[in-house]
Amino acid sequence: MTHTASKTPKLWTVIAAAAFILLITIGMRMTLGLFVQPVVNTTELSIAQFSLIIAVFQLMWGISQPLSGALADRFGAFRVLSGGAVLLVCACLIAPNIPTYWGLMIAVGLLLAFGTGSGGFSIIMGQVAAQVPTHKRGLASGLVNAGGSAGQFLFAPLVQGLVVLPEVGWTGTFYVWGAIALLILPVSWWLAGGNNAAHTQHAQATHGQSLGEAVKTAFKTPSYILLHLSFFACGFHIAFLVTHLPTEVALCGLPATVASTSIAIIGLANIAGCVFSGWCTGRFKGKHVLFGLYTSRVAMVLIYIFSPKTDLNFYIFAAALGFTWLATVAPTAAVTGKLFGTRYLATLFGLVMLTHQIGGFLGSYIGGIVITQFGDYGWMWYADALLAGTAALLNLPIREPRTAA
């Protein structure tokens, strides 16, 4: 074994480190909706204002994906991951001390967004793809993605339990988040420690192609554009639900614990969904996996619309929905890798994530406008189902290579 090979992290070490970072960053991102009611009830902010803050968070998180991916491709993953951890800590210190519209906009909408985004899917999936053999990337991506789902499962009861404690509240919960964010520092060093050799190999494999050339080539590829459009619908769907599900539960006259339990169930179910999606991605075309996932969302949303709004039905809906929640990430990343290779995957997949978050911005913000104007979410549910169906159809024309580029 060569000296370089001896420094390369083992497969399970890479998967565990990547999954742990996603556990923290996605856990925070997916439980922001639990802060809506506590913040609105204890500050001068309205639901529409805080929905806009979360919508800006969604958009900035999306912008951070290609930026962090490009920076990692250029300077290495550890610098980006550790810098993101520092931004997270700063956000968690500012939010409880400046609980105004602009204070929270800066802390949550900008710093928290770029902090969690720097440890988001684009850079993590790029690291995994660069260090995992081609035939194992689908399953590895699914296992790593399950880390984000586990974060949602763990963070939901944690946040709900802390925000209701008088001595902690939503302000103290941010301090707890800041302490948790520090754990990213040692784990990111662990994850990125053996990346230099893989980075060099991929650089040589591209025969000197620059990042700009890779991006231009990608946007001239119709299949890449179709991935963007379908992921836009995915972002709308997830951001709408993660932001407004707690308010939907409150409108149905159910206790807040139903919302936090539903979000936790979504995360728990998606652990299985991500692993299953990764397994399927390793055996079937990614576009067919995506078609199945988006189509199932249509059915689940329509069933929810016409079902009685009881706590049991919310839990059933959450479990079914959770199976597809983040399961779209692994096949989308896999298709991107098959089309263009892994050298600039962090950047190219990051751009797809940006489109995802543009949809997320609209899902979160429009949901806030609708509830303010009409008092319920009504047509938002039908719009969600329509977009999911459109996303399913958009994946079918994708010309996916049988093997990675």
CSV table of C-alpha atoms in Angstrom, one decimal:
chain,number,residue,atom,x,y,z
A,1,MET,CA,0.0,0.0,0.0
A,2,THR,CA,1.4,3.4,-1.0
A,3,HIS,CA,1.7,6.3,1.4
A,4,THR,CA,-1.1,8.2,-0.5
A,5,ALA,CA,-3.4,5.1,-0.3
A,6,SER,CA,-2.8,4.7,3.4
A,7,LYS,CA,-4.0,8.3,4.0
A,8,THR,CA,-7.3,7.7,2.0
A,9,PRO,CA,-10.2,7.4,4.4
A,10,LYS,CA,-12.0,4.1,4.4
A,11,LEU,CA,-15.4,3.9,2.9
A,12,TRP,CA,-17.4,3.7,6.1
A,13,THR,CA,-15.4,6.5,7.7
A,14,VAL,CA,-16.3,8.8,4.8
A,15,ILE,CA,-19.9,7.9,4.9
A,16,ALA,CA,-20.1,8.3,8.7
A,17,ALA,CA,-18.4,11.7,8.7
A,18,ALA,CA,-20.5,13.0,5.8
A,19,ALA,CA,-23.7,11.7,7.3
A,20,PHE,CA,-22.9,13.3,10.7
A,21,ILE,CA,-22.4,16.8,9.2
A,22,LEU,CA,-25.6,16.5,7.2
A,23,LEU,CA,-27.3,15.4,10.4
A,24,ILE,CA,-26.5,18.8,12.0
A,25,THR,CA,-27.0,21.1,9.0
A,26,ILE,CA,-30.1,19.5,7.6
A,27,GLY,CA,-31.5,19.0,11.1
A,28,MET,CA,-31.3,22.7,11.6
A,29,ARG,CA,-32.7,23.6,8.2
A,30,MET,CA,-35.7,21.3,8.4
A,31,THR,CA,-36.9,22.4,11.8
A,32,LEU,CA,-36.9,26.2,11.3
A,33,GLY,CA,-40.7,26.0,10.9
A,34,LEU,CA,-41.0,25.1,14.6
A,35,PHE,CA,-39.7,28.6,15.5
A,36,VAL,CA,-42.6,30.3,13.6
A,37,GLN,CA,-45.2,30.3,16.4
A,38,PRO,CA,-42.8,31.0,19.3
A,39,VAL,CA,-41.2,33.9,17.5
A,40,VAL,CA,-44.5,35.4,16.3
A,41,ASN,CA,-45.9,35.1,19.8
A,42,THR,CA,-43.0,36.7,21.6
A,43,THR,CA,-41.9,39.4,19.2
A,44,GLU,CA,-43.5,42.0,17.0
A,45,LEU,CA,-43.0,39.9,13.8
A,46,SER,CA,-46.0,38.6,11.9
A,47,ILE,CA,-46.3,35.2,10.3
A,48,ALA,CA,-45.8,36.8,6.9
A,49,GLN,CA,-42.6,38.6,8.0
A,50,PHE,CA,-41.1,35.5,9.6
A,51,SER,CA,-42.1,33.4,6.6
A,52,LEU,CA,-40.2,35.9,4.4
A,53,ILE,CA,-37.2,35.5,6.6
A,54,ILE,CA,-37.3,31.7,6.2
A,55,ALA,CA,-38.0,32.2,2.5
A,56,VAL,CA,-34.8,34.3,2.2
A,57,PHE,CA,-33.0,31.6,4.2
A,58,GLN,CA,-34.2,29.0,1.6
A,59,LEU,CA,-32.9,31.1,-1.2
A,60,MET,CA,-29.6,32.0,0.4
A,61,TRP,CA,-29.1,28.3,1.3
A,62,GLY,CA,-29.5,27.6,-2.4
A,63,ILE,CA,-27.1,30.3,-3.5
A,64,SER,CA,-24.6,28.9,-1.0
A,65,GLN,CA,-24.6,25.4,-2.7
A,66,PRO,CA,-22.8,26.3,-5.9
A,67,LEU,CA,-20.6,28.8,-4.1
A,68,SER,CA,-19.5,26.4,-1.4
A,69,GLY,CA,-19.1,23.7,-4.1
A,70,ALA,CA,-16.9,25.9,-6.2
A,71,LEU,CA,-14.8,27.0,-3.2
A,72,ALA,CA,-14.3,23.3,-2.1
A,73,ASP,CA,-13.3,22.4,-5.7
A,74,ARG,CA,-10.7,25.2,-5.6
A,75,PHE,CA,-9.5,25.3,-2.0
A,76,GLY,CA,-10.5,22.0,-0.4
A,77,ALA,CA,-13.5,20.9,1.6
A,78,PHE,CA,-12.2,21.5,5.1
A,79,ARG,CA,-11.8,25.3,4.8
A,80,VAL,CA,-15.4,25.6,3.5
A,81,LEU,CA,-16.9,23.2,6.1
A,82,SER,CA,-15.1,24.8,9.0
A,83,GLY,CA,-15.9,28.3,7.8
A,84,GLY,CA,-19.6,27.3,7.6
A,85,ALA,CA,-19.4,26.1,11.2
A,86,VAL,CA,-18.1,29.5,12.3
A,87,LEU,CA,-21.0,31.2,10.5
A,88,LEU,CA,-23.5,28.9,12.2
A,89,VAL,CA,-22.1,29.8,15.6
A,90,CYS,CA,-22.3,33.5,14.8
A,91,ALA,CA,-25.9,33.2,13.6
A,92,CYS,CA,-26.9,31.4,16.8
A,93,LEU,CA,-25.4,34.1,18.9
A,94,ILE,CA,-27.0,37.0,17.0
A,95,ALA,CA,-30.6,35.7,16.6
A,96,PRO,CA,-31.5,35.6,20.3
A,97,ASN,CA,-29.8,39.0,21.0
A,98,ILE,CA,-31.3,41.0,18.1
A,99,PRO,CA,-34.9,39.6,17.8
A,100,THR,CA,-36.0,42.2,15.3
A,101,TYR,CA,-37.0,41.8,11.7
A,102,TRP,CA,-33.6,42.9,10.4
A,103,GLY,CA,-31.7,41.2,13.1
A,104,LEU,CA,-33.3,37.8,12.4
A,105,MET,CA,-33.1,38.5,8.6
A,106,ILE,CA,-29.3,38.8,9.0
A,107,ALA,CA,-28.9,36.0,11.5
A,108,VAL,CA,-31.3,33.4,10.0
A,109,GLY,CA,-31.8,34.6,6.5
A,110,LEU,CA,-28.1,35.1,5.7
A,111,LEU,CA,-25.7,33.7,8.3
A,112,LEU,CA,-27.6,30.6,9.2
A,113,ALA,CA,-28.3,30.0,5.6
A,114,PHE,CA,-24.7,30.1,4.5
A,115,GLY,CA,-23.6,28.3,7.6
A,116,THR,CA,-25.8,25.3,7.0
A,117,GLY,CA,-25.3,25.6,3.2
A,118,SER,CA,-21.6,25.2,3.6
A,119,GLY,CA,-22.2,21.8,5.1
A,120,GLY,CA,-25.0,21.0,2.6
A,121,PHE,CA,-25.7,18.5,-0.1
A,122,SER,CA,-23.4,19.8,-2.8
A,123,ILE,CA,-20.1,19.8,-1.0
A,124,ILE,CA,-21.0,16.6,1.0
A,125,MET,CA,-22.1,14.6,-2.1
A,126,GLY,CA,-19.0,15.9,-3.9
A,127,GLN,CA,-16.8,14.6,-1.2
A,128,VAL,CA,-18.5,11.2,-1.1
A,129,ALA,CA,-18.5,10.8,-4.9
A,130,ALA,CA,-14.7,11.7,-5.1
A,131,GLN,CA,-13.8,9.1,-2.4
A,132,VAL,CA,-16.2,6.2,-3.1
A,133,PRO,CA,-15.9,3.7,-6.0
A,134,THR,CA,-18.3,4.3,-8.8
A,135,HIS,CA,-20.4,1.1,-8.3
A,136,LYS,CA,-21.0,2.0,-4.6
A,137,ARG,CA,-21.9,5.7,-5.1
A,138,GLY,CA,-25.6,5.2,-5.2
A,139,LEU,CA,-25.9,3.3,-2.0
A,140,ALA,CA,-23.3,5.5,-0.3
A,141,SER,CA,-25.2,8.7,-1.3
A,142,GLY,CA,-28.4,7.2,0.1
A,143,LEU,CA,-26.7,6.3,3.4
A,144,VAL,CA,-25.2,9.8,3.7
A,145,ASN,CA,-28.5,11.4,2.8
A,146,ALA,CA,-30.1,9.3,5.6
A,147,GLY,CA,-27.9,11.3,8.0
A,148,GLY,CA,-29.8,14.4,7.0
A,149,SER,CA,-33.1,12.6,7.7
A,150,ALA,CA,-31.8,11.4,11.0
A,151,GLY,CA,-31.0,15.1,11.8
A,152,GLN,CA,-34.6,16.0,11.1
A,153,PHE,CA,-35.8,13.1,13.3
A,154,LEU,CA,-33.6,14.2,16.2
A,155,PHE,CA,-33.8,17.9,15.9
A,156,ALA,CA,-37.6,18.1,15.8
A,157,PRO,CA,-38.3,16.8,19.3
A,158,LEU,CA,-35.2,18.6,20.6
A,159,VAL,CA,-36.4,22.0,19.3
A,160,GLN,CA,-40.0,21.5,20.3
A,161,GLY,CA,-38.9,20.4,23.8
A,162,LEU,CA,-36.7,23.4,24.3
A,163,VAL,CA,-38.9,26.1,22.9
A,164,VAL,CA,-41.7,25.3,25.3
A,165,LEU,CA,-39.5,25.5,28.4
A,166,PRO,CA,-39.8,28.9,30.0
A,167,GLU,CA,-36.2,29.0,31.1
A,168,VAL,CA,-35.0,28.2,27.5
A,169,GLY,CA,-37.5,29.2,24.9
A,170,TRP,CA,-36.6,29.8,21.2
A,171,THR,CA,-33.8,32.2,22.2
A,172,GLY,CA,-32.1,29.6,24.3
A,173,THR,CA,-32.6,27.0,21.6
A,174,PHE,CA,-30.3,29.0,19.3
A,175,TYR,CA,-27.5,28.8,21.9
A,176,VAL,CA,-27.9,25.0,22.0
A,177,TRP,CA,-27.7,25.0,18.2
A,178,GLY,CA,-24.5,27.1,18.4
A,179,ALA,CA,-22.8,24.5,20.7
A,180,ILE,CA,-23.9,21.7,18.4
A,181,ALA,CA,-22.5,23.5,15.4
A,182,LEU,CA,-19.0,23.3,16.9
A,183,LEU,CA,-19.0,19.6,16.4
A,184,ILE,CA,-18.7,20.1,12.7
A,185,LEU,CA,-15.1,21.3,13.0
A,186,PRO,CA,-13.4,18.0,14.0
A,187,VAL,CA,-15.7,15.9,11.8
A,188,SER,CA,-15.1,18.1,8.7
A,189,TRP,CA,-11.3,17.7,9.2
A,190,TRP,CA,-11.9,13.9,9.4
A,191,LEU,CA,-14.0,13.9,6.2
A,192,ALA,CA,-11.7,16.1,4.1
A,193,GLY,CA,-8.4,14.7,5.4
A,194,GLY,CA,-7.9,12.2,2.6
A,195,ASN,CA,-9.4,14.3,-0.2
A,196,ASN,CA,-6.2,15.6,-1.8
A,197,ALA,CA,-5.3,12.5,-3.7
A,198,ALA,CA,-8.9,12.1,-5.1
A,199,HIS,CA,-9.0,15.8,-6.0
A,200,THR,CA,-5.8,15.5,-7.9
A,201,GLN,CA,-6.9,12.4,-9.8
A,202,HIS,CA,-10.1,14.0,-10.9
A,203,ALA,CA,-8.3,17.2,-11.9
A,204,GLN,CA,-6.1,15.1,-14.2
A,205,ALA,CA,-9.0,13.1,-15.6
A,206,THR,CA,-10.7,16.3,-16.9
A,207,HIS,CA,-7.6,17.1,-19.1
A,208,GLY,CA,-7.4,20.7,-17.9
A,209,GLN,CA,-11.1,21.6,-18.3
A,210,SER,CA,-11.8,24.7,-16.2
A,211,LEU,CA,-14.8,25.2,-13.9
A,212,GLY,CA,-16.2,27.8,-16.2
A,213,GLU,CA,-16.0,25.4,-19.2
A,214,ALA,CA,-17.7,22.7,-17.2
A,215,VAL,CA,-20.6,25.0,-16.2
A,216,LYS,CA,-21.1,26.2,-19.8
A,217,THR,CA,-21.1,22.6,-21.1
A,218,ALA,CA,-23.7,21.6,-18.4
A,219,PHE,CA,-26.1,24.4,-19.3
A,220,LYS,CA,-25.9,23.5,-23.0
A,221,THR,CA,-27.1,20.0,-22.0
A,222,PRO,CA,-31.0,19.6,-22.1
A,223,SER,CA,-31.0,16.8,-19.6
A,224,TYR,CA,-29.3,19.1,-17.1
A,225,ILE,CA,-31.9,21.7,-17.6
A,226,LEU,CA,-34.7,19.2,-17.0
A,227,LEU,CA,-33.0,18.2,-13.7
A,228,HIS,CA,-33.1,21.9,-12.7
A,229,LEU,CA,-36.8,22.2,-13.5
A,230,SER,CA,-37.8,19.1,-11.6
A,231,PHE,CA,-35.8,20.0,-8.6
A,232,PHE,CA,-37.4,23.4,-8.6
A,233,ALA,CA,-40.7,21.7,-7.9
A,234,CYS,CA,-39.1,19.5,-5.2
A,235,GLY,CA,-37.8,22.7,-3.4
A,236,PHE,CA,-41.3,24.3,-3.5
A,237,HIS,CA,-42.8,21.2,-2.0
A,238,ILE,CA,-40.3,20.7,0.9
A,239,ALA,CA,-40.0,24.4,1.9
A,240,PHE,CA,-43.8,24.8,1.9
A,241,LEU,CA,-44.2,21.9,4.2
A,242,VAL,CA,-41.3,22.4,6.5
A,243,THR,CA,-42.2,26.1,7.0
A,244,HIS,CA,-46.0,25.9,7.2
A,245,LEU,CA,-46.8,22.4,8.5
A,246,PRO,CA,-46.8,23.7,12.2
A,247,THR,CA,-49.3,26.4,11.2
A,248,GLU,CA,-51.4,23.9,9.3
A,249,VAL,CA,-51.6,21.8,12.4
A,250,ALA,CA,-52.6,24.8,14.5
A,251,LEU,CA,-55.3,25.7,12.0
A,252,CYS,CA,-56.7,22.2,12.5
A,253,GLY,CA,-57.0,22.7,16.2
A,254,LEU,CA,-54.3,20.2,17.1
A,255,PRO,CA,-51.5,20.7,19.7
A,256,ALA,CA,-48.0,21.9,18.6
A,257,THR,CA,-46.6,18.5,19.6
A,258,VAL,CA,-48.5,17.0,16.5
A,259,ALA,CA,-46.4,19.2,14.3
A,260,SER,CA,-43.0,18.4,15.9
A,261,THR,CA,-43.9,14.7,16.0
A,262,SER,CA,-44.9,14.8,12.3
A,263,ILE,CA,-41.6,16.4,11.4
A,264,ALA,CA,-39.8,13.8,13.4
A,265,ILE,CA,-41.7,11.0,11.7
A,266,ILE,CA,-40.9,12.5,8.3
A,267,GLY,CA,-37.2,12.4,9.2
A,268,LEU,CA,-37.4,8.8,10.6
A,269,ALA,CA,-39.3,7.6,7.5
A,270,ASN,CA,-36.9,9.3,5.2
A,271,ILE,CA,-33.9,7.4,6.7
A,272,ALA,CA,-35.5,4.3,5.1
A,273,GLY,CA,-36.5,6.2,2.1
A,274,CYS,CA,-33.0,7.5,1.5
A,275,VAL,CA,-31.4,4.1,1.8
A,276,PHE,CA,-34.0,2.6,-0.5
A,277,SER,CA,-33.5,5.4,-3.0
A,278,GLY,CA,-29.8,4.9,-2.9
A,279,TRP,CA,-30.2,1.2,-3.4
A,280,CYS,CA,-32.5,1.8,-6.4
A,281,THR,CA,-30.1,4.4,-7.9
A,282,GLY,CA,-27.4,1.8,-7.9
A,283,ARG,CA,-29.6,-0.6,-9.9
A,284,PHE,CA,-31.9,1.5,-12.0
A,285,LYS,CA,-31.7,4.7,-14.0
A,286,GLY,CA,-31.9,7.7,-11.7
A,287,LYS,CA,-34.5,9.4,-13.8
A,288,HIS,CA,-36.9,6.4,-13.3
A,289,VAL,CA,-36.3,6.5,-9.5
A,290,LEU,CA,-37.1,10.3,-9.6
A,291,PHE,CA,-40.3,9.7,-11.6
A,292,GLY,CA,-41.5,7.2,-9.0
A,293,LEU,CA,-40.7,9.5,-6.1
A,294,TYR,CA,-42.4,12.6,-7.5
A,295,THR,CA,-45.5,10.6,-8.7
A,296,SER,CA,-46.0,9.2,-5.2
A,297,ARG,CA,-45.9,12.7,-3.8
A,298,VAL,CA,-48.9,13.6,-6.0
A,299,ALA,CA,-50.9,10.7,-4.6
A,300,MET,CA,-50.0,11.5,-1.0
A,301,VAL,CA,-50.9,15.2,-1.2
A,302,LEU,CA,-54.2,14.5,-2.8
A,303,ILE,CA,-55.1,11.8,-0.2
A,304,TYR,CA,-54.2,14.3,2.5
A,305,ILE,CA,-56.4,17.0,1.1
A,306,PHE,CA,-59.5,14.8,1.2
A,307,SER,CA,-58.7,13.1,4.6
A,308,PRO,CA,-60.0,14.2,8.0
A,309,LYS,CA,-57.5,16.3,9.8
A,310,THR,CA,-56.8,14.2,12.9
A,311,ASP,CA,-53.5,13.6,14.7
A,312,LEU,CA,-53.4,10.0,13.4
A,313,ASN,CA,-53.9,11.1,9.8
A,314,PHE,CA,-51.1,13.7,10.2
A,315,TYR,CA,-48.8,11.0,11.4
A,316,ILE,CA,-49.7,8.7,8.5
A,317,PHE,CA,-49.3,11.5,6.0
A,318,ALA,CA,-45.9,12.3,7.6
A,319,ALA,CA,-44.7,8.7,7.4
A,320,ALA,CA,-45.7,8.3,3.7
A,321,LEU,CA,-44.4,11.7,2.7
A,322,GLY,CA,-41.2,11.2,4.7
A,323,PHE,CA,-40.3,8.2,2.6
A,324,THR,CA,-39.7,10.5,-0.4
A,325,TRP,CA,-38.6,13.6,1.5
A,326,LEU,CA,-34.9,13.9,0.8
A,327,ALA,CA,-34.8,10.7,-1.2
A,328,THR,CA,-34.6,12.7,-4.5
A,329,VAL,CA,-31.1,13.9,-3.6
A,330,ALA,CA,-29.2,10.7,-4.3
A,331,PRO,CA,-30.7,10.0,-7.8
A,332,THR,CA,-30.4,13.7,-8.8
A,333,ALA,CA,-26.7,13.8,-7.8
A,334,ALA,CA,-26.2,10.4,-9.5
A,335,VAL,CA,-27.7,11.6,-12.8
A,336,THR,CA,-25.5,14.8,-12.6
A,337,GLY,CA,-22.4,12.7,-12.0
A,338,LYS,CA,-23.3,10.3,-14.9
A,339,LEU,CA,-23.7,13.3,-17.2
A,340,PHE,CA,-20.5,15.2,-16.3
A,341,GLY,CA,-18.3,13.2,-14.0
A,342,THR,CA,-17.3,14.0,-10.4
A,343,ARG,CA,-14.5,16.6,-10.8
A,344,TYR,CA,-16.9,19.5,-10.6
A,345,LEU,CA,-19.9,17.6,-9.2
A,346,ALA,CA,-20.0,19.8,-6.0
A,347,THR,CA,-20.4,22.9,-8.2
A,348,LEU,CA,-22.8,21.4,-10.9
A,349,PHE,CA,-25.0,19.7,-8.3
A,350,GLY,CA,-24.8,22.9,-6.2
A,351,LEU,CA,-26.3,24.8,-9.1
A,352,VAL,CA,-29.2,22.3,-9.3
A,353,MET,CA,-29.6,22.8,-5.5
A,354,LEU,CA,-29.8,26.6,-6.1
A,355,THR,CA,-32.8,26.0,-8.5
A,356,HIS,CA,-34.3,23.7,-5.8
A,357,GLN,CA,-34.0,26.6,-3.3
A,358,ILE,CA,-35.5,29.1,-5.7
A,359,GLY,CA,-38.5,26.8,-5.6
A,360,GLY,CA,-38.1,26.7,-1.8
A,361,PHE,CA,-38.2,30.5,-1.5
A,362,LEU,CA,-41.5,30.6,-3.4
A,363,GLY,CA,-43.0,27.7,-1.4
A,364,SER,CA,-42.2,29.3,1.9
A,365,TYR,CA,-43.0,32.9,1.0
A,366,ILE,CA,-46.2,32.3,-1.1
A,367,GLY,CA,-47.4,30.0,1.7
A,368,GLY,CA,-47.0,33.0,4.1
A,369,ILE,CA,-48.9,35.3,1.8
A,370,VAL,CA,-51.7,32.8,1.3
A,371,ILE,CA,-52.3,32.1,5.0
A,372,THR,CA,-52.3,35.9,5.7
A,373,GLN,CA,-54.7,36.7,2.9
A,374,PHE,CA,-57.1,33.8,3.1
A,375,GLY,CA,-56.7,32.3,6.5
A,376,ASP,CA,-55.9,28.8,5.2
A,377,TYR,CA,-53.5,27.1,2.7
A,378,GLY,CA,-56.3,25.9,0.3
A,379,TRP,CA,-55.0,26.1,-3.2
A,380,MET,CA,-51.3,25.8,-2.0
A,381,TRP,CA,-51.9,22.1,-1.6
A,382,TYR,CA,-53.3,21.7,-5.2
A,383,ALA,CA,-50.3,23.8,-6.5
A,384,ASP,CA,-48.0,21.5,-4.6
A,385,ALA,CA,-49.5,18.4,-6.2
A,386,LEU,CA,-49.5,19.9,-9.7
A,387,LEU,CA,-45.8,20.8,-9.4
A,388,ALA,CA,-44.9,17.3,-8.1
A,389,GLY,CA,-46.7,15.8,-11.1
A,390,THR,CA,-44.9,18.1,-13.5
A,391,ALA,CA,-41.5,17.2,-11.9
A,392,ALA,CA,-42.3,13.5,-12.4
A,393,LEU,CA,-42.9,14.0,-16.2
A,394,LEU,CA,-39.9,16.3,-16.7
A,395,ASN,CA,-37.5,13.4,-15.7
A,396,LEU,CA,-38.6,11.0,-18.3
A,397,PRO,CA,-37.0,12.8,-21.3
A,398,ILE,CA,-33.6,12.9,-19.6
A,399,ARG,CA,-30.9,11.1,-21.6
A,400,GLU,CA,-29.0,9.4,-18.8
A,401,PRO,CA,-25.8,7.5,-19.6
A,402,ARG,CA,-25.6,4.0,-18.4
A,403,THR,CA,-22.3,4.6,-16.6
A,404,ALA,CA,-20.7,7.7,-15.0
A,405,ALA,CA,-18.9,10.1,-17.2
